[in-house]
Short mmCIF file of C-alpha atoms in Angstrom, two decimals:
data_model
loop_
_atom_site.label_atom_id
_atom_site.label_comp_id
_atom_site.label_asym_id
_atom_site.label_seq_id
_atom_site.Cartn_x
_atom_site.Cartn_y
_atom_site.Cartn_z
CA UNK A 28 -37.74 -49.13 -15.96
CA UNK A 29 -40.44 -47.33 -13.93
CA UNK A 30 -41.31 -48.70 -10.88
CA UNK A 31 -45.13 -48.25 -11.03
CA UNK A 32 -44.82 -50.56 -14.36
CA UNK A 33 -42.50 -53.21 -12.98
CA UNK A 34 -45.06 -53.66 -10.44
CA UNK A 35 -47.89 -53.68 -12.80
CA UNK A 36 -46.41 -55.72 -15.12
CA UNK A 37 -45.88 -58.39 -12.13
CA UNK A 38 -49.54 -57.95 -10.78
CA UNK A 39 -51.17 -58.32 -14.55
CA UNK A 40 -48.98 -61.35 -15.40
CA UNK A 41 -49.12 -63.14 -12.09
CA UNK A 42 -52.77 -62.80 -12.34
CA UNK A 43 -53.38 -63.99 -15.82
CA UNK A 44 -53.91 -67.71 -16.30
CA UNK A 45 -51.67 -67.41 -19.83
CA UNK A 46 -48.73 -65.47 -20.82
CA UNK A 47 -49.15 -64.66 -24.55
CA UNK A 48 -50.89 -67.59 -25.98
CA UNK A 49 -54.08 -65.20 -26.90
CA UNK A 50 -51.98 -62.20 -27.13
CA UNK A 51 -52.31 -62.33 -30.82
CA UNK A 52 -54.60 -63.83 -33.29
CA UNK A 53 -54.46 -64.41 -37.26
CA UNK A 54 -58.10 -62.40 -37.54
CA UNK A 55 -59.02 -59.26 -39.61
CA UNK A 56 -57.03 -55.97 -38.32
CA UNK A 57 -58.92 -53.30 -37.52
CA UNK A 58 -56.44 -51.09 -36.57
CA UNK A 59 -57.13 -48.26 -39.28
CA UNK A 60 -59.78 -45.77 -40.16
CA UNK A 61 -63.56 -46.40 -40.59
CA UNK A 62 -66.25 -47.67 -38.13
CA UNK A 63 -65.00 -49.84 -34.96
CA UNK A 64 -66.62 -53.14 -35.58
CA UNK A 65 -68.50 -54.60 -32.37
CA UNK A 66 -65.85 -57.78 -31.48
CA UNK A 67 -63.72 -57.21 -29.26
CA UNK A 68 -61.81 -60.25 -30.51
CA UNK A 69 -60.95 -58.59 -33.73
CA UNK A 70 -60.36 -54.98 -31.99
CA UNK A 71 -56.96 -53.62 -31.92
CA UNK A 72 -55.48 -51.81 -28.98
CA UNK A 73 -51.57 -51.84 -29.93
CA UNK A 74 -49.20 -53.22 -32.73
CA UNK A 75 -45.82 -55.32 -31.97
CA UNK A 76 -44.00 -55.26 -35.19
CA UNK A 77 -47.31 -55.41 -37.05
CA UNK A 78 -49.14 -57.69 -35.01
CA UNK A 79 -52.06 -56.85 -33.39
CA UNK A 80 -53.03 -56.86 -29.47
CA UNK A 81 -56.76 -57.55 -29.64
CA UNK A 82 -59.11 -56.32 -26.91
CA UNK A 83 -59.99 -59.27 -25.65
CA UNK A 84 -56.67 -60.02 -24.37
CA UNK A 85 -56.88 -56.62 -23.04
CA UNK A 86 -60.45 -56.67 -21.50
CA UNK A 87 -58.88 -60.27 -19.70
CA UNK A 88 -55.73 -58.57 -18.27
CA UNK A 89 -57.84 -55.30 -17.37
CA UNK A 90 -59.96 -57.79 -15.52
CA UNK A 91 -56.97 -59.81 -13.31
CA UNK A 92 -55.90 -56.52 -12.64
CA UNK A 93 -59.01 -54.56 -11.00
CA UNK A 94 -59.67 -57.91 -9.45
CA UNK A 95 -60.23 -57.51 -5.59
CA UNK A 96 -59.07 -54.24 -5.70
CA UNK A 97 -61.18 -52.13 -2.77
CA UNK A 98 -63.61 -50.00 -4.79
CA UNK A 99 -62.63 -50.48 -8.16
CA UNK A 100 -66.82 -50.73 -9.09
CA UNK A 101 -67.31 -46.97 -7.83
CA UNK A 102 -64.38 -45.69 -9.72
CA UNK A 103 -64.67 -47.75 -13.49
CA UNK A 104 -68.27 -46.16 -13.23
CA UNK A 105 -67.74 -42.37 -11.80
CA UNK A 106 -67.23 -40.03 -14.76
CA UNK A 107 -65.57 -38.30 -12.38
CA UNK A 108 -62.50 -40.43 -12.92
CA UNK A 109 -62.75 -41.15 -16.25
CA UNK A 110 -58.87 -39.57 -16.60
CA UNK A 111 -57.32 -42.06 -14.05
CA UNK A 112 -59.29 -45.28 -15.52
CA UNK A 113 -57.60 -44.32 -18.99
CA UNK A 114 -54.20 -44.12 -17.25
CA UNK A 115 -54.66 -47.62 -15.76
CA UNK A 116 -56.34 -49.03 -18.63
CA UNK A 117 -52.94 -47.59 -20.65
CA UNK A 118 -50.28 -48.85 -17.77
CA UNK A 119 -52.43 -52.50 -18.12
CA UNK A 120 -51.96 -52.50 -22.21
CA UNK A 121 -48.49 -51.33 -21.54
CA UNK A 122 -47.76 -54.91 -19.41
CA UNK A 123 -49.08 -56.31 -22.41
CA UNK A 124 -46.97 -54.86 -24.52
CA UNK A 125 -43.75 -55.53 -22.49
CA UNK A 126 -45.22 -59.04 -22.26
CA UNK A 127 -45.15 -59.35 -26.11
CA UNK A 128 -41.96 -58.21 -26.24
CA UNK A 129 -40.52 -60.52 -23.50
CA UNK A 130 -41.86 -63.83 -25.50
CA UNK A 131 -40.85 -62.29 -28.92
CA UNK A 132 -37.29 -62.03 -28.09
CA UNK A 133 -37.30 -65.45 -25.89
CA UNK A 134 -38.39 -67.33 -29.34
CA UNK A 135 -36.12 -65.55 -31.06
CA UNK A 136 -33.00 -66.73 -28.82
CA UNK A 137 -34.61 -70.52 -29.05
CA UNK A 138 -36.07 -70.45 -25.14
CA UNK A 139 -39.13 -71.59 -27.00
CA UNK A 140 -38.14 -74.84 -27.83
CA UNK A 141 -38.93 -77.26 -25.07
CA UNK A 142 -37.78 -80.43 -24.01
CA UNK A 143 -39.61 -84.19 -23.91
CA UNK A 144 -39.36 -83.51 -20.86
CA UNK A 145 -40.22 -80.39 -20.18
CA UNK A 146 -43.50 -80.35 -22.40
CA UNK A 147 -44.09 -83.96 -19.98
CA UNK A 148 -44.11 -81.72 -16.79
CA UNK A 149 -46.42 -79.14 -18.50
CA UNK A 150 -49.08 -81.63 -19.31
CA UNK A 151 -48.58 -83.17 -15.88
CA UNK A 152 -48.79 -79.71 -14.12
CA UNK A 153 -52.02 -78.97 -16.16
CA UNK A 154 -53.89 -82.34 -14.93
CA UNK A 155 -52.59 -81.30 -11.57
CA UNK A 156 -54.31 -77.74 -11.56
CA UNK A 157 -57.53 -79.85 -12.88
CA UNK A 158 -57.35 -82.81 -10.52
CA UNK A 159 -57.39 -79.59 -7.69
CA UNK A 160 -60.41 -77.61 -9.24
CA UNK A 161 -62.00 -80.85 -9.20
CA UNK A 162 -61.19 -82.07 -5.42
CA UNK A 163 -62.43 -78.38 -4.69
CA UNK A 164 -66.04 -79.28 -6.49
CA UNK A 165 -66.41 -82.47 -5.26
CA UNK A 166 -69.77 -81.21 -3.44
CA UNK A 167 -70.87 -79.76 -6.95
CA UNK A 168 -69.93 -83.12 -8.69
CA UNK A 169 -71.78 -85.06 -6.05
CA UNK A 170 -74.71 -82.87 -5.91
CA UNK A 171 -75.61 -84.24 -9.71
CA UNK A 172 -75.05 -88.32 -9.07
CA UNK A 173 -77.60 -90.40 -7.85
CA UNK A 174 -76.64 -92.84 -4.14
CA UNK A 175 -74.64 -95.28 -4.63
CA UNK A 176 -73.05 -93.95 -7.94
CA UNK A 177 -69.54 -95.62 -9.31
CA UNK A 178 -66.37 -94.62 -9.64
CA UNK A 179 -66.83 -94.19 -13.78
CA UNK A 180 -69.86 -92.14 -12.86
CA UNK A 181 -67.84 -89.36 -10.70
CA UNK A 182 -65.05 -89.03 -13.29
CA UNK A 183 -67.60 -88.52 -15.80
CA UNK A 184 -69.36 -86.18 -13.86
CA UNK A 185 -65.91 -84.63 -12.82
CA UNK A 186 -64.58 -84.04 -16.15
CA UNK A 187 -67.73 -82.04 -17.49
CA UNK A 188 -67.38 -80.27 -14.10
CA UNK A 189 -63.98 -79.22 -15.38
CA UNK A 190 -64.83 -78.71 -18.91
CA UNK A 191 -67.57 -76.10 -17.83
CA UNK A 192 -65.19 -74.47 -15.21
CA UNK A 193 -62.83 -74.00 -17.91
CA UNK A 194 -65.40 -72.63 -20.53
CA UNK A 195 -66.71 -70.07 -18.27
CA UNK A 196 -63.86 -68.57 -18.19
CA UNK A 197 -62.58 -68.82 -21.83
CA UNK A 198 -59.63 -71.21 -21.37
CA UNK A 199 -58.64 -74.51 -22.63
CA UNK A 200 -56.23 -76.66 -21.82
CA UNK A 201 -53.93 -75.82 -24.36
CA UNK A 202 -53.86 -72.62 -22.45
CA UNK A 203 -52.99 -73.38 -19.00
CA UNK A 204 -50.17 -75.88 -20.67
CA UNK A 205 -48.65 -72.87 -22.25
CA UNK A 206 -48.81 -70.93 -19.79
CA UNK A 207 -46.35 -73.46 -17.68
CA UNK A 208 -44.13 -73.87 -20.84
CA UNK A 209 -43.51 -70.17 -20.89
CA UNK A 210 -43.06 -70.20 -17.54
CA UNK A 211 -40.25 -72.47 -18.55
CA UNK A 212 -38.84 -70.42 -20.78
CA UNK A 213 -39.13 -67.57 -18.64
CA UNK A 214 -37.19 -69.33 -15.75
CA UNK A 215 -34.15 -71.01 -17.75
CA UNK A 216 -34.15 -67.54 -19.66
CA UNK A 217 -33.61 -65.48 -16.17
CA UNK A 218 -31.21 -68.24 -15.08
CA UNK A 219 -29.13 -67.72 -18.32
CA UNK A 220 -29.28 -63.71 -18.31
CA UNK A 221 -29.34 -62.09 -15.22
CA UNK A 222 -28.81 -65.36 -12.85
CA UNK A 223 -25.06 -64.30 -12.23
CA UNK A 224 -26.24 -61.11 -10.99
CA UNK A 225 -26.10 -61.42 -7.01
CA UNK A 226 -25.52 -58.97 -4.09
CA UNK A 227 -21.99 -58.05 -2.47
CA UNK A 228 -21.34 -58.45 0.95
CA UNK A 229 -20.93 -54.36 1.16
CA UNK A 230 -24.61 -54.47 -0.42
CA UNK A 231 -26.11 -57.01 2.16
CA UNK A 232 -24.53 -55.12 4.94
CA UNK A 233 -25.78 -51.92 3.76
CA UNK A 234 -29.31 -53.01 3.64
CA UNK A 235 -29.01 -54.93 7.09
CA UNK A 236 -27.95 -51.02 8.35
CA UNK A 237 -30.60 -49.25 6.59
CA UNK A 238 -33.30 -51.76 7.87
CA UNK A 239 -31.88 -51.27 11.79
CA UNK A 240 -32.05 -47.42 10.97
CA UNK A 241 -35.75 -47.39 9.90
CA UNK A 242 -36.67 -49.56 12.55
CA UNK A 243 -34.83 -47.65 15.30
CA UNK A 244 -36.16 -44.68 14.09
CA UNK A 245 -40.15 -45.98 13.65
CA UNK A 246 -39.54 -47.85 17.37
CA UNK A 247 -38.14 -44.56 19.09
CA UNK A 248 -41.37 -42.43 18.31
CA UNK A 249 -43.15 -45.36 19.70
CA UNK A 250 -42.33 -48.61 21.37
CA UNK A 251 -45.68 -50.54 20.39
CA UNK A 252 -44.22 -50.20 16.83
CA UNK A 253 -42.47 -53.08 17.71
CA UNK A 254 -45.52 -55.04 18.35
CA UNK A 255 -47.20 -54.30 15.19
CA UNK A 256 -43.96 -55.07 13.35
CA UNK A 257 -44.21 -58.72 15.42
CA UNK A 258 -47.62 -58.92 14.69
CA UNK A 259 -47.47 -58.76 10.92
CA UNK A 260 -45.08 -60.95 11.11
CA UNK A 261 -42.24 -58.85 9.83
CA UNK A 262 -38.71 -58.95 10.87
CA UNK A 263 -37.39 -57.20 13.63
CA UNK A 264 -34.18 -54.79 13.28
CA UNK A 265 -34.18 -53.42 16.66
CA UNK A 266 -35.34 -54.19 19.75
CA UNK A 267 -36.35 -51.06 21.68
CA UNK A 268 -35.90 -50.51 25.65
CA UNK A 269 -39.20 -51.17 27.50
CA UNK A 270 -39.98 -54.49 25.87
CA UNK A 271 -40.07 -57.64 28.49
CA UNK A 272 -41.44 -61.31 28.52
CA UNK A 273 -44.00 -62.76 30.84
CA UNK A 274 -46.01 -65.79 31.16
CA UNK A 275 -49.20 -66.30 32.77
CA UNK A 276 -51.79 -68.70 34.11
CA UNK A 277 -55.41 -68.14 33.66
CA UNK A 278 -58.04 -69.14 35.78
CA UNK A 279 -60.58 -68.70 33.22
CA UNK A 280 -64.77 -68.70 33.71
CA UNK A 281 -65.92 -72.26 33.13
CA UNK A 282 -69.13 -70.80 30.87
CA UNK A 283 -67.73 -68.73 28.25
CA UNK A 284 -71.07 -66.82 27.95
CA UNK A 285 -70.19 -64.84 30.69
CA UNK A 286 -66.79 -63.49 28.71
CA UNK A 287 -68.84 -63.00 25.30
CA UNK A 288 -71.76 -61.55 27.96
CA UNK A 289 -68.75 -59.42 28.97
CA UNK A 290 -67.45 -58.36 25.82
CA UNK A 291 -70.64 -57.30 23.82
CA UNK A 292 -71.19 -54.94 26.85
CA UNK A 293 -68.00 -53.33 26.33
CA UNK A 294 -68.17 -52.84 22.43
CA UNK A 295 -71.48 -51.84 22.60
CA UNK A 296 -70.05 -49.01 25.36
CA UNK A 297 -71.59 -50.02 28.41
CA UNK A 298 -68.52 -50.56 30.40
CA UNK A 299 -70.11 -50.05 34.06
CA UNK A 300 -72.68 -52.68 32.95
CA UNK A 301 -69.77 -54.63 31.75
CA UNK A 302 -67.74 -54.45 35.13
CA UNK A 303 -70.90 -55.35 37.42
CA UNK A 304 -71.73 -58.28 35.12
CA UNK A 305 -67.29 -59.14 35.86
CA UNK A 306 -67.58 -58.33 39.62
CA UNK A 307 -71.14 -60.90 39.58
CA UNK A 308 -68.78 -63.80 37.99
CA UNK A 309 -65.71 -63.19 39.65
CA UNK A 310 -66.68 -65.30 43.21
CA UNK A 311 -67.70 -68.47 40.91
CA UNK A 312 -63.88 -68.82 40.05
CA UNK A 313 -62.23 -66.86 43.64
CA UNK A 314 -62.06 -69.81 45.65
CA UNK A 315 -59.54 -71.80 42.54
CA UNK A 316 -57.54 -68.48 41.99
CA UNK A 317 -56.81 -68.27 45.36
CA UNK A 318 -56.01 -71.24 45.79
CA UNK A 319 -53.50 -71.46 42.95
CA UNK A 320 -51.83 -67.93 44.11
CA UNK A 321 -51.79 -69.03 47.31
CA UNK A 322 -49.37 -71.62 46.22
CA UNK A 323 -47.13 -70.02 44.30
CA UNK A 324 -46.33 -67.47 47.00
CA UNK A 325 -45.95 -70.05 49.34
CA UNK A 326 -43.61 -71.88 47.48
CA UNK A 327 -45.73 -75.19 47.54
CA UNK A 328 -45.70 -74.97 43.44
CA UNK A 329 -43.45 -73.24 40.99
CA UNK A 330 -44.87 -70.82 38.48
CA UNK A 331 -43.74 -74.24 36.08
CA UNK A 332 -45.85 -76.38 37.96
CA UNK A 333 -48.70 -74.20 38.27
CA UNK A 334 -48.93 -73.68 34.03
CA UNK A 335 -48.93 -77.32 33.97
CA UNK A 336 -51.56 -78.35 36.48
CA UNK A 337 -53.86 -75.23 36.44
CA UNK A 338 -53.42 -72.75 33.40
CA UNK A 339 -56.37 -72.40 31.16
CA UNK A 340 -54.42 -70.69 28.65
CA UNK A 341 -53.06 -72.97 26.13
CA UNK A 342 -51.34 -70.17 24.51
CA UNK A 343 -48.54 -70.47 27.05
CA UNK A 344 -48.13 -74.05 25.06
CA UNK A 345 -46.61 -72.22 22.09
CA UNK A 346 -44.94 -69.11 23.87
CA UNK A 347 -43.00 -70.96 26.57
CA UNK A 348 -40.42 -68.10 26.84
CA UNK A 349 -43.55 -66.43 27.32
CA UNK A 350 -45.41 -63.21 25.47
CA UNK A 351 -44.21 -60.02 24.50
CA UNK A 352 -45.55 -57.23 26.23
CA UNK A 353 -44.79 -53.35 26.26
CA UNK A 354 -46.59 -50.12 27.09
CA UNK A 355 -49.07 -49.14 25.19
CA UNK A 356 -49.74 -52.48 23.72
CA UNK A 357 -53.00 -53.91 22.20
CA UNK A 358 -52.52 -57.32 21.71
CA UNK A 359 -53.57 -57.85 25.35
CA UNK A 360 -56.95 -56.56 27.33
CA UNK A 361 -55.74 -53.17 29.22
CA UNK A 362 -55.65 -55.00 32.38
CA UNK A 363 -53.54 -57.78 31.44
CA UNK A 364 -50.59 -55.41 29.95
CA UNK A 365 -51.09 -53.25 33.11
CA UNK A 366 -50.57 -56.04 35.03
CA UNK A 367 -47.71 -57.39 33.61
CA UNK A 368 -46.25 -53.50 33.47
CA UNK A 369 -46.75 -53.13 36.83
CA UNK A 370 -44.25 -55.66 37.88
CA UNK A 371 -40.80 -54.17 39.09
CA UNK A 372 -38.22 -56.58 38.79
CA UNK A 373 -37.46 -60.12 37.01
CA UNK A 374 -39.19 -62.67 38.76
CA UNK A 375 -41.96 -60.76 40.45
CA UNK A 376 -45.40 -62.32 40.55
CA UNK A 377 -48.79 -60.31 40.09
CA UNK A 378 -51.54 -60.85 42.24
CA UNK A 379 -55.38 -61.73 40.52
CA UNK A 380 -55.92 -59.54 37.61
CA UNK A 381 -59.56 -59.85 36.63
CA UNK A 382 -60.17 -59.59 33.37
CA UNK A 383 -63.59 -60.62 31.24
CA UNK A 384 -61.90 -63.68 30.88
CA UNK A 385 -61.18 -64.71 34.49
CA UNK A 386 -58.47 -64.32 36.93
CA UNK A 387 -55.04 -63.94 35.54
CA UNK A 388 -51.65 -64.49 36.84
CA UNK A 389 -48.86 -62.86 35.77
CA UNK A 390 -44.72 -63.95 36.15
CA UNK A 391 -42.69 -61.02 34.89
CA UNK A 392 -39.62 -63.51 32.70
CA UNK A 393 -37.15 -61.64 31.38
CA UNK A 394 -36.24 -58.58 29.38
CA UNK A 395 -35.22 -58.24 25.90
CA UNK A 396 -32.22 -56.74 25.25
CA UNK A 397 -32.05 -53.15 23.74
CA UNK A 398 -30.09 -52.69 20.18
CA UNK A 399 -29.95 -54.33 16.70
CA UNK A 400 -30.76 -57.38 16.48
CA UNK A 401 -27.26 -59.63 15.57
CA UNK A 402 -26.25 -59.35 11.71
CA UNK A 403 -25.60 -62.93 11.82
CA UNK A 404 -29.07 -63.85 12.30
CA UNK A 405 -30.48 -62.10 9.22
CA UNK A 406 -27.79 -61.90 6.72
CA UNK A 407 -29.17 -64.69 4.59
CA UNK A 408 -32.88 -63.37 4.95
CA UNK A 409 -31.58 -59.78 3.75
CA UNK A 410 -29.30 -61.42 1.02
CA UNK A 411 -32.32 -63.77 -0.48
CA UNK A 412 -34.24 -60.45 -0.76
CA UNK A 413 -31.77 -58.01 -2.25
CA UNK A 414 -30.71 -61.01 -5.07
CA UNK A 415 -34.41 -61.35 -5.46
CA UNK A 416 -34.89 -57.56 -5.96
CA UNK A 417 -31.49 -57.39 -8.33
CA UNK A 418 -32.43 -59.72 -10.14
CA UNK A 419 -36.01 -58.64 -11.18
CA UNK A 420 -34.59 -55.51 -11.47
CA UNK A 421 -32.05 -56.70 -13.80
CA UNK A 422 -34.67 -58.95 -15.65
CA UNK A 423 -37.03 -55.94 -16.62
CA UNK A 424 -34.69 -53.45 -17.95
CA UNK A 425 -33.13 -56.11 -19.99
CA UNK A 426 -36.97 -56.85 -21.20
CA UNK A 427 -37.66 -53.04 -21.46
CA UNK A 428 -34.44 -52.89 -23.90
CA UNK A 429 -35.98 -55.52 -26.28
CA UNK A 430 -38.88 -53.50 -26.46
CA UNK A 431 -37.09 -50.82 -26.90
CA UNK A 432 -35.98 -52.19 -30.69
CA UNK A 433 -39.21 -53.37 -31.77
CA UNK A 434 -41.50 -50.88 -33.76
CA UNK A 435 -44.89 -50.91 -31.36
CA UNK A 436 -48.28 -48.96 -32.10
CA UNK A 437 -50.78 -47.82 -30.11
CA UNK A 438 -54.50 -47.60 -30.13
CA UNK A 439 -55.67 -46.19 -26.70
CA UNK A 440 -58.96 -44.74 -28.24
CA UNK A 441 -59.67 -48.88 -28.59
CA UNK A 442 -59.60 -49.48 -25.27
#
């Protein structure tokens, strides 16, 4: 199965509050020649072995799926791209279609039929999901009752809360309960038919030397790529050379006007106004800086020591091995990485490095070690996402072959 559609078909039905339980309705079909009548709930856009996908169902799945997307507005009203909003509006009623399919052929092999148990969890999920909404409105509910109001009077109040929530947006809780029931069926259904699908250990390997690859070769072009990959929170396959540890202390300005005084000067591109305004502040914290630096290089305190009894930075609380820091990088002011660059060997100690925070001190730590990083370490992470991606994989053609064998029609010019 395409791609493009798998992805889709995950976006529109991870979206969507239910599955299929409007997908079809028992209404007139108007699927045929003669004047469109103006109902969308009695529209047809598409035919699964003769029953009809209305456009509301559409219209709702259309929605979910230009949700939050950056600039959908401009292009749904542009005639300019009329062409590409009838391609998604056809990829959305395709989902649909491969949705119909998918719950067709589960009641058909009897993953329909739900336990006592199962249809307990689905009404306890649904009062769950309401019990949130209504936490979430509590100021709402409030708003409405009078001091001193009871218990009884807040559920009331709660419930119609709910009951309007769920009207504005055309779903009952019948809905929400089938929608975890087919999720249900959906899960134990996977399980059955493509849960014995898994990855080899040639496979997981293979992946663990394509991801070193594409990291080596994005890191070797530049070594901040390894920052941003760190940043985003994103694995790391190789470490490239360059790439050290330090910690710091920070003698920071006891008004932090004078930093934000500091900083709006430099975004708003006054930099010499910025430094004089840096050099003015500087003396109120010299005497404590020097002090503290004085210290260390007399070997009265260890750089341990000093963190502990005079570091304004309580980031070094959560990065005691200390931070990551390369050439080129921009998670730091300039100063502060030039600082810590500027340090020759393992151990070495900066002197003050003003920056519109304060004074900073910087203790060059350690390197990291240039290569791959060990296989051991990330085997199961790579594993978990290859069976993942099999799986799904595995899941949609089989879904995409039951659609094959059913006899579908469309009605674009509906939608």
């Amino acid at each position: 199965m395409n791609k493009k559609i798998i992805g889709l078909i995950c976006a529109v039905l991870a979206s969507a509050m239910v599955f299929g339980a409007c997908a079809i309705k028992k209404s007139e079909d108007t699927a045929k020649a003669g004047p469109i009548p103006n109902n969308d709930a009695v529209i047809t856009v598409a035919k699964v072995e003769d029953e009809p996908v209305y456009k509301d169902r559409f219209n709702a799945a259309f929605a979910s799926f230009c949700k939050g997307q950056q600039g959908i507005e401009q292009i749904l009203e542009e005639p300019m791209y009329a062409d590409m909003v009838q391609n998604m509006k056809e990829q959305v009623l395709e989902s649909l279609i491969i949705e119909k399919a998918m719950f067709n052929m589960l009641e058909e092999k009897g993953y329909m039929e739900f336990t006592p148990e199962q249809l307990d969890e689905a009404k306890t999920k649904v009062q769950e999901e309401l019990d949130y909404y209504a936490q979430m409105g509590m100021a709402s509910i409030t708003a409405e009752l009078e001091e001193g109001y009871t218990d009884e009077q807040y559920q009331q109040k709660a419930d119609e809360y709910i009951e309007k929530l769920l009207t504005e947006n055309n779903i009952t809780r019948q809905d929400i309960e089938d929608y975890y029931k087919n999720n249900f069926a959906v899960e134990q259904a996977r399980k059955d038919l493509v849960g014995d699908i898994v990855p080899t250990k040639e496979q997981v390997k293979e992946q663990y030397d394509t991801n070193v690859e594409a990291a080596r070769a994005a890191m070797s072009e530049d070594v901040s790529a390894y920052e941003s990959y760190e940043r985003s929170g994103l694995t790391i396959y190789y470490v490239p050379a360059g790439i050290r540890k330090v910690r710091q202390i920070l003698i920071k300005f006891e008004d932090d006007s004078i930093s934000s005084a500091i900083n709006d000067l430099q975004i708003a591109g006054d930099e010499k106004g910025a430094d004089e305004l840096l050099q003015e502040s500087l003396p109120l914290i010299q005497e404590r800086a020097d002090e503290v630096l004085g210290k260390l290089q007399s070997g009265e305190i260890t750089f341990d020591e000093a963190i502990e009894n005079y570091n304004d930075d309580t980031g070094m609380e959560y990065y005691k091995e200390g931070y990551t820091v390369m050439e080129g990088s921009t998670s730091y002011l300039e100063p502060f990485t030039k600082g810590a660059m500027a340090l020759e060997t393992v151990g070495d100690i900066s002197g003050l490095v003003p920056t519109l925070y304060g004074y900073h001190i910087i203790e060059y730590t350690s390197d990291l070690e240039e290569g791959p990083v060990d296989y051991e370490s990330v085997r199961q992470e790579i594993y978990d996402s290859l069976l993942a991606s099999l799986q799904d994989n595995a899941w949609y053609e089989l879904v995409d072959e039951w659609k094959q064998n059913l006899n579908i029609e469309y009605f674009t010019e509906n939608l």
